[in-house]
Amino acid sequence: MLVGSQQKLQDDIRALVERHGRTRDALLPILQDLQAAQSCVPDFAMQVVADELGLHPAEVYGVVSFYAFLDHRPRGRFVMRLCRTISCELARTAPVARQLENELGIAFGETTRDGRFTLEWAACLGLCDQGPALLVNDRVYTKVTPDRVHAIVEDCRKVFGAHAAQPSAPSAPVHPAAHPQPALAAAKG
Amino acid sequence: MSTVKETHPGTDRAPVSQNPRPLNYPPDSSKAIGGEVSVQIDGQDVKVPIGTSLLEAAKKVGVHIPTLCHHPDLKVAGVCRVCVVEVEGQRTLQAACAYPVTSPLKVHTHTRKVRQARRHIVDLMLSTHCGECYSCKRNNNCELQTLAKEYGVDFYRFGHVKTSRIPKDESSYSVVRDMDKCILCRRCVRTCIDLQEVGVLEAIGRGHETRISTYLDKALAEVVCINCGQCINRCPTGALHANDTSDEVWRAIDDPTKHVVIQTAPSPRAAIGECFGLEPGVPMTGQLNTALKLAGFDKVFDTNFTADLTILEEGTELLVRLHDALVKKQPTALPQFTSCSPGWVKFLEHFYPEYIPNLSSAKSPQQMFGAVIKTWYAQRNGIDPKDIVTVALMPCSAKKFECNRPEMGSSGFKDVDFGLTTREMAQMIQEAGIHLPTLAKSGFDDPFGDATGSGVIFGATGGVMEAALRTVIELVTGLKVEKLFEHANIVPVRGFEGVRMIELPIPQVAAEVPEIIRKHVPSFDFLKGVTLKVAVAHGTANAKRVMEDIRAGGPFSECHFIEFMGCPGGCLGGGGQPIPTSPEIRQARAKAIYAEDAGSAVRKSHENPAVLRLYTEFLTDGPCGHKSHELLHTHYTSRGKQIG
Amino acid sequence: MTVIDSRKTPLTFDSIAPGVGLAAALKLSRSDLIATVAASNLRGRGGAGFPTATKWNLAAAAKVSEGECKFVVCNADEGEPGTFKDRVLLTEYAPLVFEGMTIAARAIGATRGILYLRGEYVYLRPPLDAELARLRRAGALGRNIGALAGFDFDIEIRMGAGAYVCGEETALIESLEGQRGEPRNRPPFPVDTGFRDQPTVVNNVETLATVTAIFANGPEAFRALGSERSAGFKLFSVSGDCDAPGVYEFPLGLTLRELLEKVGGTNAKAVQVGGASGVCVPAKAFDRRLAFEDVATGGSIIVFGPHRDMLAVAKNFMEFFREESCGQCTPCREGNHKLLEGILMLERGECSTAYLRELCLLGETMQLASKCGLGQSSPNAFLSIVEHFPEEVLGRSFAAAGGER
Ligand SMILES: Cc1cc2nc3c(=O)[nH]c(=O)nc-3n(C[C@H](O)[C@H](O)[C@H](O)COP(=O)(O)O)c2cc1C
Ligand code: SF4
Ligand code: SF4
Ligand code: SF4
Ligand code: SF4
Ligand code: FES
Ligand code: FES
């Protein structure tokens, strides 16, 4: 990472520590804000957070690796989480999953090369009466069918269109998203 | 010196970090609110203080409950579940190690349910455990193996992994991680985070993917591991072990062109008997000398010789610093820190690099010995230093790292070629078919034969300080230590308290400065009326506490000299010592060490004739002179804690 | 947003105007307040069914450390598969939940409240924050609430981050403290040593909303519903093979058959009651009652139609647990893995009856020896499916699974 962006990240983290406090209680809120802003908790950030809160970096890594919604590897700008728990499965998740993979050209657990989309499985999303349920960042899609998948992905793509000139603040991802790839192929990655 | 003021700023160990991990309710009987409660265990009644764990209560009536994640040095975890017992009135089984008795209970420790659960738990551990006992460092000293035996494992009920899934991490000179054998008891995590507060190892991931790892799963050599090996001492299995170099040592012994010498430190001698079935605390010094000769070492020397040398170098350095500060009024790095514990040194380099100037520049006794052997000893005996192989028997895994530091070669050769742990040496002795405990005693070889009691006590926390004080007091005041402390036992610096601070007013000073240091310090007058403040800390968690205090300008920043040991208990609790370890075992080893000191003919470093001879024959410009600086002193590396 | 209103029956909560319950509660002394909850016989709605008044009494009596305070935590981690009633409560009746927290705070003497909202419900956060702001403006949170001198209480929202086990109250507290969400040893219990080691009451969302209803309508009205040991009404989250999945309110004690009639699932061959950690009830046992004394549940009802493969159901549950176990204790971490492996063997027709029997005993070990409720209940589904549907579980074709004979 460039020194300048390290400095910025350090300043951002200091600001978060100011807001949430300098005790271990504040760790999750700080990590969650970082995750939201950076699409991940960058490696360097884990060390800075550890330093600020008087923890060991390994402890912060232990926490990040515990929670499904935190990750130190860059995730896409949009994280698509498809519920794979029982009620949704009964409502046929499998074809939706396949279509998501086809549409994005990636398998579950992967991120598109342009850094826009990450596809993940989720445990029950609390929408079991209207499955298959899909959570895209903080948006919910229910009763998803394979034929709706395209429209959902397009919904997200519009966001990039609107911000094409400038990566949207404050959540400029610090990963390859800066160099958008040409349109995604349907082939699996 | 009429008054010796002792201050105990802390108890055994207090949390240093600003955010101590919440205690998972240690059923620590000393913290009980008071009062007793009765428990019935397998039909036997016993009264225990409220808050005592069921495990402790059972011990009182002689009922054995198996444990695995429990360790007397560590916080309670309650995760392995092999200690489950049936408590009447409870729907589920309870973990005896984690269940505090607060009301009268009836407990059954071997019902069908309990036996089934224990057997299943052992079977489950074995189902993911990939290891062959024959080829394992912990064969015959493994808690998992013992459990499998005790619980009658006759086949792998839930399968068994036969091929390795996780590559070994052999990046470190000191510690090897073989996670194929890890059963996730997390003792190492609690050791590294809670006991040592280094924080290298942590549980990573969750669910069935949980593993013990480092920050970003980096190799141990790439993170801030200080090589203390405390995690090894507390691992119940062979998942953690020291990086064994005994094969290389055998090879050197087998090579007729090599002159192989070994130095033995006091702590292994006080503990190696444990590897041969003896009770902790039986010193084996004489027998070990015989054994090492039998095993094929050409010469057996006593590290205490250089411990005494260290005292002279480090003591002189201290007097110089005091002189610089008080007489020359120069900005001087005080307090001076001891540098003989390589775990502590690396800890400082990582976490408090700005205090490197405070570290004594004197090498550790191990390294001094290596340097002296490959120079003076080689010259004296007409041996080409390139044909000398120096081996060090140490209680310590960090010594393996230390002898591989690039700066440790001032003789033109690697000062110390191999550092062996007590465990590795025991193994070599067994391999040579020698039964250590029944051997006849023999002495150390010349020219380093006679060491003093001061060198011996280096093995215990407070020992370096006591040795230094014996010398400094005598030199400075011109009085016999025995006048001030009965039998020259400076008791205030002894013990297992985590941090100890002692104030010694200097009542009078000697008229003359001894010849050998006169060129550094012409007169002791400046010390008249000064109160010498010294402190002792053992275990890096306690070291951290002292360092934070110094950083904040607290009372420890006013000390003149501080002894730091990386391991709890000092070297006798080192990461290379026999397994298991516990407060009781360390206490027994300490007793052996202090007994050896008390029985020594010479008990003060500056009276060691061999050391004095070294200064007259070889290091002719005296302690901290030019030559000794070249050979016996070193420098340090600011490492920082940032992990790249 | 495409969330559909899940409510399928009118709820008691519809009839309760915001503020009424709290006002009624604040008229009472603290001990009368807990006595009222005791009189209602309310038991926790989070699944375990612990009497709410008992929990509050313990916390009220517990000591606080110097400079610290007691806490009320609302458990909105709703992670149990098949459960979504808390989402509905937080969407439609949030004021009643916050009032319940305030009443609990009054009862035990807490000054801080925390709503632990699961990360998956992130979209509920803005409206909930707005509601809290409104309550502060209205003087229902903050200092001297209800003009009671010295009754200070405020609520903050903390987000979960995708870990089912954090619904377990001690794991939740660890998570609040910035730790990995690993359950603690109990005792001590949170009422004594909870968040920041202070006395902490952890209650389910529905429990707290129900408390508000009890104070609004009186404990007698509540106790008049349900059975003796399972008083009052309860929300049920119904999903799976039925005509009208959604949230239903029924008095406790109704039979599964009655429930299936209401939701249009009478041809079911089995019902999973209590989510992944609950039990699978076969059709022949549909006369069993949904009550703490019979089939206890936090309200998750998953209906399986006649065509469902029960081994596939068990597999889905075990996959869930293998991943969602916190991984600290041996029986749960390794046991769930072994049970899942066993299911895969059964699927392939490779599991001997003897090994299946061993796996069932392992299930018993997990129930007995696991450290927390997750591992203690994760084998339930497996065990009940093996017990009730042996003909589906055994005798699978080895060849059909691609094996060679
Ligand atoms: C694995 C596990 C998950 C749990 N998840 C939840 C949950 O999501 N919501 C909840 O209210 N209680 C949950 N509980 C129960 C809580 O531990 C606790 O008993 C409950 O919040 C107490 O509230 P109540 O007394 O109001 O029911 C869970 C328990 C376990 C063992
Ligand atoms: S760790 Fe123990 S059980 Fe495993 S191979 Fe080594 S000695 Fe055997
Ligand atoms: S050797 Fe010491 S510092 Fe290194 S991992 Fe083990 S306990 Fe931690
Ligand atoms: S490495 Fe050893 S001490 Fe650490 S968790 Fe594994 S088995 Fe336990
Ligand atoms: S039972 Fe499972 S979730 Fe609970 S503590 Fe053990 S491993 Fe963690
Ligand atoms: S099962 Fe998919 S949302 Fe609950
Ligand atoms: S020894 Fe008690 S749970 Fe491990």
Short mmCIF file of C-alpha atoms in Angstrom, two decimals, chain B residues 47-247:
data_model
loop_
_atom_site.label_atom_id
_atom_site.label_comp_id
_atom_site.label_asym_id
_atom_site.label_seq_id
_atom_site.Cartn_x
_atom_site.Cartn_y
_atom_site.Cartn_z
CA LYS B 47 -15.70 -29.08 52.41
CA VAL B 48 -14.16 -26.48 50.10
CA PRO B 49 -14.10 -22.70 50.00
CA ILE B 50 -16.98 -21.26 47.99
CA GLY B 51 -15.95 -20.85 44.38
CA THR B 52 -13.54 -23.79 44.30
CA SER B 53 -13.76 -25.70 41.06
CA LEU B 54 -15.12 -29.21 41.06
CA LEU B 55 -11.75 -30.32 39.75
CA GLU B 56 -9.96 -28.92 42.80
CA ALA B 57 -12.57 -30.35 45.10
CA ALA B 58 -12.17 -33.78 43.54
CA LYS B 59 -8.41 -33.57 43.97
CA LYS B 60 -8.94 -33.07 47.67
CA VAL B 61 -10.68 -36.40 48.01
CA GLY B 62 -8.25 -38.14 45.68
CA VAL B 63 -10.66 -38.49 42.78
CA HIS B 64 -8.86 -38.19 39.48
CA ILE B 65 -10.69 -36.30 36.75
CA PRO B 66 -8.94 -36.18 33.39
CA THR B 67 -8.16 -32.77 31.92
CA LEU B 68 -6.68 -31.47 28.73
CA CYS B 69 -7.36 -27.79 28.17
CA HIS B 70 -6.85 -27.04 31.85
CA HIS B 71 -3.43 -25.85 32.98
CA PRO B 72 -2.44 -24.58 36.42
CA ASP B 73 -0.71 -21.52 34.93
CA LEU B 74 -3.57 -20.47 32.73
CA LYS B 75 -7.05 -19.06 32.83
CA VAL B 76 -9.86 -21.56 32.76
CA ALA B 77 -11.18 -22.32 29.29
CA GLY B 78 -13.55 -25.25 29.63
CA VAL B 79 -13.28 -26.15 25.96
CA CYS B 80 -11.96 -29.69 25.62
CA ARG B 81 -14.76 -31.15 27.74
CA VAL B 82 -12.87 -34.30 28.80
CA CYS B 83 -13.31 -33.30 32.41
CA VAL B 84 -17.11 -33.52 32.32
CA VAL B 85 -18.87 -34.98 35.34
CA GLU B 86 -22.45 -35.56 36.32
CA VAL B 87 -23.86 -33.08 38.82
CA GLU B 88 -27.14 -34.20 40.35
CA GLY B 89 -29.99 -31.98 39.29
CA GLN B 90 -28.28 -30.75 36.14
CA ARG B 91 -29.61 -31.75 32.74
CA THR B 92 -26.22 -31.70 31.09
CA LEU B 93 -22.77 -32.81 32.17
CA GLN B 94 -20.56 -30.09 33.62
CA ALA B 95 -16.90 -29.35 33.00
CA ALA B 96 -15.22 -29.94 36.35
CA CYS B 97 -12.41 -27.50 35.62
CA ALA B 98 -14.82 -24.65 35.00
CA TYR B 99 -17.62 -25.38 37.44
CA PRO B 100 -17.38 -23.37 40.65
CA VAL B 101 -18.97 -24.89 43.70
CA THR B 102 -21.26 -22.32 45.27
CA SER B 103 -23.87 -24.56 46.86
CA PRO B 104 -23.89 -28.13 48.17
CA LEU B 105 -23.63 -30.57 45.28
CA LYS B 106 -23.59 -34.26 44.60
CA VAL B 107 -21.22 -35.24 41.85
CA HIS B 108 -20.54 -38.49 40.03
CA THR B 109 -17.37 -38.76 38.01
CA HIS B 110 -17.67 -42.07 36.18
CA THR B 111 -21.24 -42.83 35.29
CA ARG B 112 -22.17 -44.33 31.93
CA LYS B 113 -22.85 -40.92 30.48
CA VAL B 114 -19.55 -39.56 31.70
CA ARG B 115 -17.58 -42.52 30.41
CA GLN B 116 -19.34 -42.41 27.06
CA ALA B 117 -18.76 -38.68 26.71
CA ARG B 118 -15.07 -38.89 27.57
CA ARG B 119 -14.50 -41.78 25.25
CA HIS B 120 -16.30 -39.97 22.44
CA ILE B 121 -14.39 -36.77 23.04
CA VAL B 122 -11.06 -38.55 22.89
CA ASP B 123 -12.22 -40.38 19.78
CA LEU B 124 -13.25 -37.09 18.20
CA MET B 125 -9.87 -35.55 18.92
CA LEU B 126 -8.14 -38.55 17.44
CA SER B 127 -10.36 -38.35 14.37
CA THR B 128 -8.70 -35.12 13.28
CA HIS B 129 -5.33 -35.73 14.84
CA CYS B 130 -2.71 -36.62 12.29
CA GLY B 131 0.36 -37.97 14.00
CA GLU B 132 2.31 -41.13 14.65
CA CYS B 133 3.34 -41.57 18.24
CA TYR B 134 6.55 -43.36 17.34
CA SER B 135 7.89 -40.42 15.42
CA CYS B 136 6.55 -37.77 17.73
CA LYS B 137 8.55 -35.55 20.03
CA ARG B 138 6.03 -36.14 22.74
CA ASN B 139 5.89 -39.91 22.61
CA ASN B 140 5.44 -41.06 26.21
CA ASN B 141 4.98 -37.51 27.41
CA CYS B 142 1.74 -36.65 25.69
CA GLU B 143 -1.51 -35.91 27.41
CA LEU B 144 -3.56 -37.01 24.43
CA GLN B 145 -1.76 -40.34 24.30
CA THR B 146 -2.31 -40.81 28.03
CA LEU B 147 -6.00 -40.05 27.68
CA ALA B 148 -6.33 -42.49 24.82
CA LYS B 149 -4.80 -45.11 27.05
CA GLU B 150 -6.84 -44.22 30.12
CA TYR B 151 -10.07 -44.25 28.20
CA GLY B 152 -9.38 -47.51 26.46
CA VAL B 153 -9.27 -46.32 22.89
CA ASP B 154 -9.05 -49.60 21.00
CA PHE B 155 -9.93 -48.39 17.52
CA TYR B 156 -10.56 -45.11 15.77
CA ARG B 157 -14.31 -45.04 16.15
CA PHE B 158 -14.75 -41.89 14.14
CA GLY B 159 -11.91 -42.44 11.73
CA HIS B 160 -8.40 -41.16 11.68
CA VAL B 161 -6.43 -38.86 9.41
CA LYS B 162 -3.42 -40.57 7.96
CA THR B 163 -2.05 -37.99 5.58
CA SER B 164 -0.83 -34.58 6.56
CA ARG B 165 -3.14 -31.70 5.70
CA ILE B 166 -1.22 -28.81 7.15
CA PRO B 167 2.42 -28.13 6.32
CA LYS B 168 4.69 -27.76 9.31
CA ASP B 169 5.88 -24.27 10.11
CA GLU B 170 9.61 -24.69 10.59
CA SER B 171 10.49 -21.09 9.85
CA SER B 172 11.57 -20.33 13.39
CA TYR B 173 14.93 -21.28 14.86
CA SER B 174 13.14 -22.02 18.08
CA VAL B 175 9.58 -23.26 17.72
CA VAL B 176 8.13 -25.72 15.24
CA ARG B 177 4.38 -25.73 14.71
CA ASP B 178 2.95 -29.03 13.52
CA MET B 179 -0.72 -28.19 13.38
CA ASP B 180 -1.64 -31.64 12.12
CA LYS B 181 -1.35 -32.66 15.77
CA CYS B 182 -3.21 -29.72 17.27
CA ILE B 183 -6.35 -30.59 19.19
CA LEU B 184 -7.39 -26.98 19.74
CA CYS B 185 -7.14 -26.92 23.50
CA ARG B 186 -5.89 -23.33 23.17
CA ARG B 187 -3.39 -23.58 25.96
CA CYS B 188 -0.82 -22.02 23.66
CA VAL B 189 -3.18 -19.13 22.93
CA ARG B 190 -3.75 -18.47 26.59
CA THR B 191 -0.02 -18.75 27.17
CA CYS B 192 0.96 -16.36 24.45
CA ILE B 193 -1.82 -13.82 24.97
CA ASP B 194 -2.60 -13.99 28.68
CA LEU B 195 0.51 -15.33 30.37
CA GLN B 196 3.22 -13.79 28.19
CA GLU B 197 1.18 -11.02 26.55
CA VAL B 198 3.12 -11.34 23.36
CA GLY B 199 -0.01 -12.17 21.42
CA VAL B 200 1.33 -14.19 18.54
CA LEU B 201 -1.03 -17.15 18.63
CA GLU B 202 -4.80 -16.89 18.44
CA ALA B 203 -7.76 -19.00 17.43
CA ILE B 204 -8.61 -18.10 13.85
CA GLY B 205 -11.75 -18.89 11.89
CA ARG B 206 -14.76 -20.58 13.39
CA GLY B 207 -16.75 -23.76 13.42
CA HIS B 208 -15.03 -26.78 12.06
CA GLU B 209 -12.53 -24.52 10.30
CA THR B 210 -11.16 -23.13 13.57
CA ARG B 211 -7.40 -23.28 13.74
CA ILE B 212 -4.60 -21.92 15.86
CA SER B 213 -2.61 -19.48 13.87
CA THR B 214 -0.79 -16.20 13.71
CA TYR B 215 -1.66 -12.80 12.33
CA LEU B 216 -2.67 -13.44 8.71
CA ASP B 217 -1.41 -17.01 9.11
CA LYS B 218 2.15 -15.87 8.68
CA ALA B 219 5.10 -18.06 9.50
CA LEU B 220 6.30 -17.80 13.09
CA ALA B 221 9.58 -16.24 12.02
CA GLU B 222 7.70 -13.38 10.37
CA VAL B 223 5.65 -12.31 13.35
CA VAL B 224 6.56 -10.91 16.74
CA CYS B 225 7.22 -14.29 18.38
CA ILE B 226 9.95 -13.90 20.98
CA ASN B 227 10.84 -17.60 20.90
CA CYS B 228 10.19 -18.02 24.60
CA GLY B 229 8.76 -21.49 24.04
CA GLN B 230 6.28 -21.11 26.84
CA CYS B 231 3.61 -22.32 24.44
CA ILE B 232 5.63 -25.50 23.87
CA ASN B 233 5.79 -26.15 27.60
CA ARG B 234 2.04 -25.96 27.86
CA CYS B 235 1.00 -27.79 24.71
CA PRO B 236 -0.41 -31.18 25.71
CA THR B 237 0.60 -32.75 22.40
CA GLY B 238 3.42 -32.72 19.90
CA ALA B 239 1.83 -29.88 17.94
CA LEU B 240 4.40 -27.46 19.27
CA HIS B 241 7.98 -28.43 19.83
CA ALA B 242 11.42 -26.95 19.75
CA ASN B 243 13.45 -26.90 16.58
CA ASP B 244 15.65 -29.86 17.35
CA THR B 245 19.32 -29.67 16.35
CA SER B 246 20.54 -32.74 18.21
CA ASP B 247 21.24 -34.60 14.96
#
